[in-house]
Every structure is written in structure tokens, then in C-alpha cells.
PDB file of C-alpha atoms in Angstrom:
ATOM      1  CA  UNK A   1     -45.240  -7.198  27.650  1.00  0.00           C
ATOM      2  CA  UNK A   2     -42.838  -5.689  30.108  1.00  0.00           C
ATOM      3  CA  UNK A   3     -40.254  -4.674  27.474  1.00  0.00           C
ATOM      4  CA  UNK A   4     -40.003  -2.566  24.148  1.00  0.00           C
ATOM      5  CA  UNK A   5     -41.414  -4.408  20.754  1.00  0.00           C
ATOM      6  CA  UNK A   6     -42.928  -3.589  17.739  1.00  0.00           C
ATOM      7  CA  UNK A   7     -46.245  -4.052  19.126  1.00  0.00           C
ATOM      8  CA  UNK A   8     -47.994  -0.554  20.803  1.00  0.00           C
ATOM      9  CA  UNK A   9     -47.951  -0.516  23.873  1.00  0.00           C
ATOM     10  CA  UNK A  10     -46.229  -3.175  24.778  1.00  0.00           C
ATOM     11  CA  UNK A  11     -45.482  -1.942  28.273  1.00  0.00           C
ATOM     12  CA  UNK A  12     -48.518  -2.456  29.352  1.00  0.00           C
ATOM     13  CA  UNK A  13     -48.050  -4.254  32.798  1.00  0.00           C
ATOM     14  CA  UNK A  14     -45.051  -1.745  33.998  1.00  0.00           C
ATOM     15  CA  UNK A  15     -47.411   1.123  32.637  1.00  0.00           C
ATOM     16  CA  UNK A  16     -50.729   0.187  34.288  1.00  0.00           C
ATOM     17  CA  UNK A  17     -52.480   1.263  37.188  1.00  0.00           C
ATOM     18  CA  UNK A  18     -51.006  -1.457  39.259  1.00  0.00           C
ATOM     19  CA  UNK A  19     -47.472  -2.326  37.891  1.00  0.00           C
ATOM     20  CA  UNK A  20     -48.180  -5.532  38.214  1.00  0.00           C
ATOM     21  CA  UNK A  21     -51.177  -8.517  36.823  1.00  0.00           C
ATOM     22  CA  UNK A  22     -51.723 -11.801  38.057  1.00  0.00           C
ATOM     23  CA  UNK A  23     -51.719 -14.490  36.074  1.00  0.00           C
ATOM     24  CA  UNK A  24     -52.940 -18.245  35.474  1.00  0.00           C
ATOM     25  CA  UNK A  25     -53.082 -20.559  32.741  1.00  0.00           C
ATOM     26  CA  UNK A  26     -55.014 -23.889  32.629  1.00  0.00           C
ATOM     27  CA  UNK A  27     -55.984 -26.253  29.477  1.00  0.00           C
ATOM     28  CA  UNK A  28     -59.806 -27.579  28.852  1.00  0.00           C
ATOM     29  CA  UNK A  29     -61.206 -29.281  26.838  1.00  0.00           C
ATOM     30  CA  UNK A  30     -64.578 -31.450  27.266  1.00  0.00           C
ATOM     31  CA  UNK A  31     -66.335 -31.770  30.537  1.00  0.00           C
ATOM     32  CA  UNK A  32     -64.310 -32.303  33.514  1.00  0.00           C
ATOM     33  CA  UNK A  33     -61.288 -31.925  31.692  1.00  0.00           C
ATOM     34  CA  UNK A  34     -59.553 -28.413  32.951  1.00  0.00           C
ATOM     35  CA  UNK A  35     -56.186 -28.818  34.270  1.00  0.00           C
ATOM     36  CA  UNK A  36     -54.256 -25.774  35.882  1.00  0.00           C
ATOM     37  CA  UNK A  37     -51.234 -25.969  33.396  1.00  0.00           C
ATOM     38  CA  UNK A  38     -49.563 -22.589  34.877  1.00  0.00           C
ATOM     39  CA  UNK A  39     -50.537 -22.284  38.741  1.00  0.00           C
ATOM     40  CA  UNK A  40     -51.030 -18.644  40.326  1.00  0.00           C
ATOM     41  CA  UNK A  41     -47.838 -15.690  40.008  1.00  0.00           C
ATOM     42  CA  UNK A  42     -47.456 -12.096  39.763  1.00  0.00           C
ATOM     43  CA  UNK A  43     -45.865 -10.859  36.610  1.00  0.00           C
ATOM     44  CA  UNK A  44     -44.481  -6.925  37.488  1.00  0.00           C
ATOM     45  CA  UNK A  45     -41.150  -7.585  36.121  1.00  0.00           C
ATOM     46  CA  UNK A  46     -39.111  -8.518  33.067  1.00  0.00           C
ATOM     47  CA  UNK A  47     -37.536 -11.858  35.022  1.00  0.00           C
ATOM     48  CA  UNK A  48     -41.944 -12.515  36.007  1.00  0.00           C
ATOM     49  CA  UNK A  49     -42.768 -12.714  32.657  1.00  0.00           C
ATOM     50  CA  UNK A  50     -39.486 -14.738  31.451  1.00  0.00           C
ATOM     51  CA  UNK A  51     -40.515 -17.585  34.359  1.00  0.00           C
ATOM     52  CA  UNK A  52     -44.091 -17.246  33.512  1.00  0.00           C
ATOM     53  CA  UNK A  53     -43.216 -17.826  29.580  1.00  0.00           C
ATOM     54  CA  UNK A  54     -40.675 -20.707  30.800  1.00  0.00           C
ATOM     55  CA  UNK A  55     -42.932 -22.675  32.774  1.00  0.00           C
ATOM     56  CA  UNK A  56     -45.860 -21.916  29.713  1.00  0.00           C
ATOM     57  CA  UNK A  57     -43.240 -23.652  27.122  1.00  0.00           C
ATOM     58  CA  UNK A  58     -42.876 -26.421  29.024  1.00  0.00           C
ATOM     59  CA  UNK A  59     -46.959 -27.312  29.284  1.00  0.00           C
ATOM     60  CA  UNK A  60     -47.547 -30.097  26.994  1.00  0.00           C
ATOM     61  CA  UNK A  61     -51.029 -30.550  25.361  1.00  0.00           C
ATOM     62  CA  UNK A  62     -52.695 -32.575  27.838  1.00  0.00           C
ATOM     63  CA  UNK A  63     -56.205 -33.107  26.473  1.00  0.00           C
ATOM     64  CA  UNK A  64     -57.540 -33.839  22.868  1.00  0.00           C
ATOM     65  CA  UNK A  65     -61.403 -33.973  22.616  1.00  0.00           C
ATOM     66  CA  UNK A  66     -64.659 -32.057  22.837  1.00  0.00           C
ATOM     67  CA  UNK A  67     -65.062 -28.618  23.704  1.00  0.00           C
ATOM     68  CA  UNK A  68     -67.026 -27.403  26.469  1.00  0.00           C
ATOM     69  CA  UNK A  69     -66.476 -23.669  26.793  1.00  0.00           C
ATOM     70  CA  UNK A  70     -69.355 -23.665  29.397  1.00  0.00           C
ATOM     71  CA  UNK A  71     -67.374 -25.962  31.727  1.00  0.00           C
ATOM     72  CA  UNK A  72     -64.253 -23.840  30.585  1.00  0.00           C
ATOM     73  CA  UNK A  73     -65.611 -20.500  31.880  1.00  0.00           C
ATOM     74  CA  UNK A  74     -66.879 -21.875  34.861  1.00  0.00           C
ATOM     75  CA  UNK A  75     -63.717 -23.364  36.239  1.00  0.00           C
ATOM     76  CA  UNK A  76     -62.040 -20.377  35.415  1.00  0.00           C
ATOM     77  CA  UNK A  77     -64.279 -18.381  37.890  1.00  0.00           C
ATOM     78  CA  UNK A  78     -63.514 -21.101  40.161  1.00  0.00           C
ATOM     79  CA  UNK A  79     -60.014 -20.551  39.867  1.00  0.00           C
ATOM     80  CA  UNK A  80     -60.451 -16.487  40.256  1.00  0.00           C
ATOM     81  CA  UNK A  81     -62.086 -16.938  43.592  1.00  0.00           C
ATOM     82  CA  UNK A  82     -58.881 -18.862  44.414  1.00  0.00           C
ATOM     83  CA  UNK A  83     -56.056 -16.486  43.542  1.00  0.00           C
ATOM     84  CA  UNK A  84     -53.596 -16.144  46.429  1.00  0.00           C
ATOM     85  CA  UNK A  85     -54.150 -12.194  45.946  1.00  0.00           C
ATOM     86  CA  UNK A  86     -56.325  -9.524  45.802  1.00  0.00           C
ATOM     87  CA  UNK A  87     -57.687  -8.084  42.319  1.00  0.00           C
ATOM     88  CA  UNK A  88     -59.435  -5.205  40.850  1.00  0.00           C
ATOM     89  CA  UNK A  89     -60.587  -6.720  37.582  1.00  0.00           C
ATOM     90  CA  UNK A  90     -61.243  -9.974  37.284  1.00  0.00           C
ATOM     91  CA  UNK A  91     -61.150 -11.662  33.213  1.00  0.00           C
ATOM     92  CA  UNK A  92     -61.419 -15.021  31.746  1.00  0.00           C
ATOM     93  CA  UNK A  93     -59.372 -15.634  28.431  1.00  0.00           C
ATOM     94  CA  UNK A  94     -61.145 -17.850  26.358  1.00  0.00           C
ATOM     95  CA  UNK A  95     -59.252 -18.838  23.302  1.00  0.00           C
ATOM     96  CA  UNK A  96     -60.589 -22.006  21.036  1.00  0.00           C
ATOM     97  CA  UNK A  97     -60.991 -23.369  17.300  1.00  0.00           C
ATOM     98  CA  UNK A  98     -64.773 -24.373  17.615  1.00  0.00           C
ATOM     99  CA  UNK A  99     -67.937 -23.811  18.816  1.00  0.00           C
ATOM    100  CA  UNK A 100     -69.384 -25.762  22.681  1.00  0.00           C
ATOM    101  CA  UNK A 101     -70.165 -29.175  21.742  1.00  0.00           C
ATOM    102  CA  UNK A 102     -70.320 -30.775  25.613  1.00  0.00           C
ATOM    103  CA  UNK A 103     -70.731 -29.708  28.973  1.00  0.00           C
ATOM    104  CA  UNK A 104     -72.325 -26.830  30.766  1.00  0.00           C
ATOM    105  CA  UNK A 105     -74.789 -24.271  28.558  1.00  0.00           C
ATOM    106  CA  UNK A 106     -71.916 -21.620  27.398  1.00  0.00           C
ATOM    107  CA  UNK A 107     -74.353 -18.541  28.004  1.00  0.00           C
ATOM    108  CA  UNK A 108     -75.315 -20.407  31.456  1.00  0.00           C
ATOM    109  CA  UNK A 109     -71.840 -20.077  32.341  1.00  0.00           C
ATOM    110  CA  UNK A 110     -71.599 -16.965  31.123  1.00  0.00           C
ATOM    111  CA  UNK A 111     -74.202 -15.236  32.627  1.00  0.00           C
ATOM    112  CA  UNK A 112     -73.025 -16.737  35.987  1.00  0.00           C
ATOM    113  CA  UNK A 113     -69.447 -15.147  35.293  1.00  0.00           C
ATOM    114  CA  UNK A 114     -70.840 -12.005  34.573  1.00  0.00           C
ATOM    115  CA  UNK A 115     -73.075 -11.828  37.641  1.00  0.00           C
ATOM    116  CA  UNK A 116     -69.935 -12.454  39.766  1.00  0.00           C
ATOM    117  CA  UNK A 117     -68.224  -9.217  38.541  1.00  0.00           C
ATOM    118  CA  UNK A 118     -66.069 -11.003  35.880  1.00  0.00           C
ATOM    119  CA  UNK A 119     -65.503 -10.381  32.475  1.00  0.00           C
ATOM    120  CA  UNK A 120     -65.336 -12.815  29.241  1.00  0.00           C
ATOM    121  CA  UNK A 121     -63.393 -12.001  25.919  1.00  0.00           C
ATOM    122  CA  UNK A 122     -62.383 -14.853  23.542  1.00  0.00           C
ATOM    123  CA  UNK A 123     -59.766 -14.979  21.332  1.00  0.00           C
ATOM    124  CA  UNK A 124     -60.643 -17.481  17.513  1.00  0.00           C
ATOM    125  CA  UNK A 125     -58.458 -19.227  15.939  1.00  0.00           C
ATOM    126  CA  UNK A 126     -60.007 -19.659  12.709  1.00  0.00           C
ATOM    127  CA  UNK A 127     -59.521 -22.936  10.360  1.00  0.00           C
ATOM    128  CA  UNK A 128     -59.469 -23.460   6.839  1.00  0.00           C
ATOM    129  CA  UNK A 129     -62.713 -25.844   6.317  1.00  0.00           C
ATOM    130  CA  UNK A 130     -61.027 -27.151   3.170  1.00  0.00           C
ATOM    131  CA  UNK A 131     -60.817 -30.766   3.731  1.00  0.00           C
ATOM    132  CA  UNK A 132     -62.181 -30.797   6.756  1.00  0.00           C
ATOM    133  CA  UNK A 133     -65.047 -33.615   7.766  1.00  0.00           C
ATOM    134  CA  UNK A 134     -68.705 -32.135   7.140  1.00  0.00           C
ATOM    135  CA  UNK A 135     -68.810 -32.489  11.301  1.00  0.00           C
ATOM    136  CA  UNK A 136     -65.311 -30.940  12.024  1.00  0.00           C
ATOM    137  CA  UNK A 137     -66.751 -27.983   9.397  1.00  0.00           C
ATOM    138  CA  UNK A 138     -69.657 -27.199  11.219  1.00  0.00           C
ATOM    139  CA  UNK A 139     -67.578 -27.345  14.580  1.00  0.00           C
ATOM    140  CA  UNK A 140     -64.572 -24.455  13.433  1.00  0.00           C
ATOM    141  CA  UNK A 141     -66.911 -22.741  10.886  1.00  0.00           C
ATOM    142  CA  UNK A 142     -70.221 -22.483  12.342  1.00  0.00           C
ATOM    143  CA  UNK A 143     -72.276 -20.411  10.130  1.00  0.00           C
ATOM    144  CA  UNK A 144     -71.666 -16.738  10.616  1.00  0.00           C
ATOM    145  CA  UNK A 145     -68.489 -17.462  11.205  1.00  0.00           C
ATOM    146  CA  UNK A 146     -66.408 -18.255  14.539  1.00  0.00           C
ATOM    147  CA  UNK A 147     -65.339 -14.944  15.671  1.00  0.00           C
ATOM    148  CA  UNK A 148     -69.308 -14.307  15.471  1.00  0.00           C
ATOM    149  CA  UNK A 149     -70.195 -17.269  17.887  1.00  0.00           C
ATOM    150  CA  UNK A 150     -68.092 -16.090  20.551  1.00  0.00           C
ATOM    151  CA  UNK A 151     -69.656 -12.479  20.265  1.00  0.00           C
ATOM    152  CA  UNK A 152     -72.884 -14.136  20.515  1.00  0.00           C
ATOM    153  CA  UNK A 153     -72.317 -16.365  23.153  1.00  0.00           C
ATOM    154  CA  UNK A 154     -68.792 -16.688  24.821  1.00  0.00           C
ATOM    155  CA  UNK A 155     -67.917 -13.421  25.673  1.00  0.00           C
ATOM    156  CA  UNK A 156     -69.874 -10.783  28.433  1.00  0.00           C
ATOM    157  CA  UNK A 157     -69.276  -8.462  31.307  1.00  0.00           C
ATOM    158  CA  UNK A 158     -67.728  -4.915  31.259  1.00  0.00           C
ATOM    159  CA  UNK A 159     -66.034  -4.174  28.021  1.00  0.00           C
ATOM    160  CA  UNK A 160     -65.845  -7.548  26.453  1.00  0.00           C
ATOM    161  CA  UNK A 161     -64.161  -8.099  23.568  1.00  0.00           C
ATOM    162  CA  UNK A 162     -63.312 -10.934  20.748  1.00  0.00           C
ATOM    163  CA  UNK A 163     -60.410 -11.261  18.631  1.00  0.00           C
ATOM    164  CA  UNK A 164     -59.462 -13.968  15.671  1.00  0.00           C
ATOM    165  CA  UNK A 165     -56.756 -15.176  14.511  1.00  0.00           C
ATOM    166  CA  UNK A 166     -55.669 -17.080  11.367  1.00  0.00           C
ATOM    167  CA  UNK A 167     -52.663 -18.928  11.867  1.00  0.00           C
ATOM    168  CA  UNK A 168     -50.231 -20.047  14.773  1.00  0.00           C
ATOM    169  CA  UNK A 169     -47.671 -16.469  14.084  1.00  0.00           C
ATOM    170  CA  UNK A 170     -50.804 -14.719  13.964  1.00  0.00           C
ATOM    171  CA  UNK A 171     -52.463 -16.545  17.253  1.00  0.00           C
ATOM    172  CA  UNK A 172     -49.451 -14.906  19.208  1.00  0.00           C
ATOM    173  CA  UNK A 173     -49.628 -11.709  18.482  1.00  0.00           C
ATOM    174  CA  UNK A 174     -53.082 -11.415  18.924  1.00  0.00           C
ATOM    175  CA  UNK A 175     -52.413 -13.009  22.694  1.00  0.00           C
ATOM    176  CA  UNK A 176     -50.079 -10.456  23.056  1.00  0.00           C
ATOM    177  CA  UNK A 177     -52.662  -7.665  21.529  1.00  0.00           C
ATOM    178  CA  UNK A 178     -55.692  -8.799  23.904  1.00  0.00           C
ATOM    179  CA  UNK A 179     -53.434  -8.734  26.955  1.00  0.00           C
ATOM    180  CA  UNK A 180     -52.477  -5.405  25.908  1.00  0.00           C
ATOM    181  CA  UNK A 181     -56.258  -4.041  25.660  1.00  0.00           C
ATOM    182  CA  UNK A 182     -57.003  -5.997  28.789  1.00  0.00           C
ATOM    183  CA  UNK A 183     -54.594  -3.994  30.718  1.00  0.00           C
ATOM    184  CA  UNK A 184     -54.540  -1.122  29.493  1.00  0.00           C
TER     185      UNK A 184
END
């Protein structure tokens, strides 16, 4: 994001407003199950973002089981009221492969988010249902489709926004892409 690629705009963080984002990653998956994977930095500089990427390869996967976005969103408004710095935007990422099936009410969650000045996009990864379990279909293909459940009922506050992707190559670019719109 800080230097030249085949993606538009790829500058984004050097050519903001700022210079400069900051930047946390956790995992989540059911209730009580968030985990700060990447903790707190500023990324205004190549050698940022090469540190931030280091320390984001080295995260293994540390929870496998339900999914509750609600409980997702609001520990990651938790964490925002926590950053060691000063902001003026505040976003939640919230990337998945399913629908909420535990925890807090997603549009609960939400709501509260938004009323706290913050904003909610989602990135889908979307699944081939082929062979999936009837259960595990109606969890990553909910009808209407994925990327339509998170427009409906993940995302919210000042120019929210969804994206989807189909496959792992596919998942990171479209990371990269929604960074790009988020900071730009």
C-alpha cells in the first residue's frame, strides 16, 4: 500500500490526508473468542507495512468454530477506544465465510458501532456449496447470497461498503482494494 503495484492507487497511506493509518488485527470466531493477533502500530512507511505484514504471517489460526460477527464488531469497538493514538475515522473490517450463528445480535452490535461514530464494511469470501453439508450450505450461502447478508446486516455507518471475494488470490486483492477505498 505504500509502494507502486498494479493495483490503483496503491499509495494510498503516503497519499492520504494523514500520511499515516493505524492499524490492528485480531481473529474471532464464536462468543468470547477474539484474540488481538496484531497489537496496535502506525503504518506511514514502506519498513511499517513490511513489520506489520511480518508479524501478520506469523499469526497462526487460533480459533475454529462458530461465528459471531455480533461479538466480532463489538470487541472491535472495544479495541478502537483503546488505540494508543488519536484518530479521525474510526472502521471495523469485517471479513468472514458465513452468516452470525452465536453470540451478540449482529445489527445490535451494529447499531451500537454506528452510534459511537464508527463505521462497518465487510469483506465475503464466498464458498462453493457443492459438497458442502445441508447446514454448512445454509451457513456460507444463505439465500440471497453472502455478499447480500452483510449489506443487510453487517455493515453501517458513514459510507459503508461490502466486497466478495471468490478464492484465497482473489481474498487478497480485495483486502488490498477495501483498504484502498477506506483511505482514500
Amino acid at each position: 500500500m505504500l509502494r507502486p503495484s498494479p493495483i490503483p492507487g496503491s499509495c494510498a497511506i503516503a497519499d492520504g490526508a494523514v500520511g499515516r493509518i493505524g492499524v490492528a488485527l485480531f481473529d474471532w470466531a464464536g462468543p468470547g473468542e477474539q484474540r488481538v493477533a496484531v497489537d496496535w502500530m502506525i503504518i506511514g512507511a514502506a519498513r511499517d507495512a513490511d513489520v506489520f505484514a511480518a508479524r501478520l504471517a506469523a499469526v497462526p489460526r487460533p480459533f475454529y468454530g462458530r461465528t459471531a460477527i455480533g461479538s466480532a464488531i463489538d470487541f472491535a469497538a472495544d479495541l478502537l477506544t483503546k488505540a494508543p493514538f488519536r484518530t479521525e475515522r474510526k472502521v471495523i473490517d469485517i471479513s468472514g465465510d458465513g452468516t452470525g450463528n452465536a453470540g451478540r445480535p449482529i445489527a445490535d452490535a451494529r447499531d451500537a458501532a454506528v452510534s459511537a461514530g464508527i463505521t462497518v464494511n465487510g469483506i465475503v469470501f464466498l464458498t462453493d456449496p457443492e459438497g458442502q453439508p445441508d447446514f454448512l450450505k445454509a451457513h456460507t450461502n444463505p439465500a440471497g447470497g453472502l455478499t447480500a447478508y452483510y449489506r443487510n446486516l453487517v455493515i453501517g455507518g458513514e459510507g459503508a461498503f461490502v466486497m466478495s471475494a471468490d478464492s484465497f488470490e482473489a481474498f487478497g486483492r480485495a483486502i488490498i482494494a477495501k483498504l484502498i477505498r477506506e483511505i482514500s
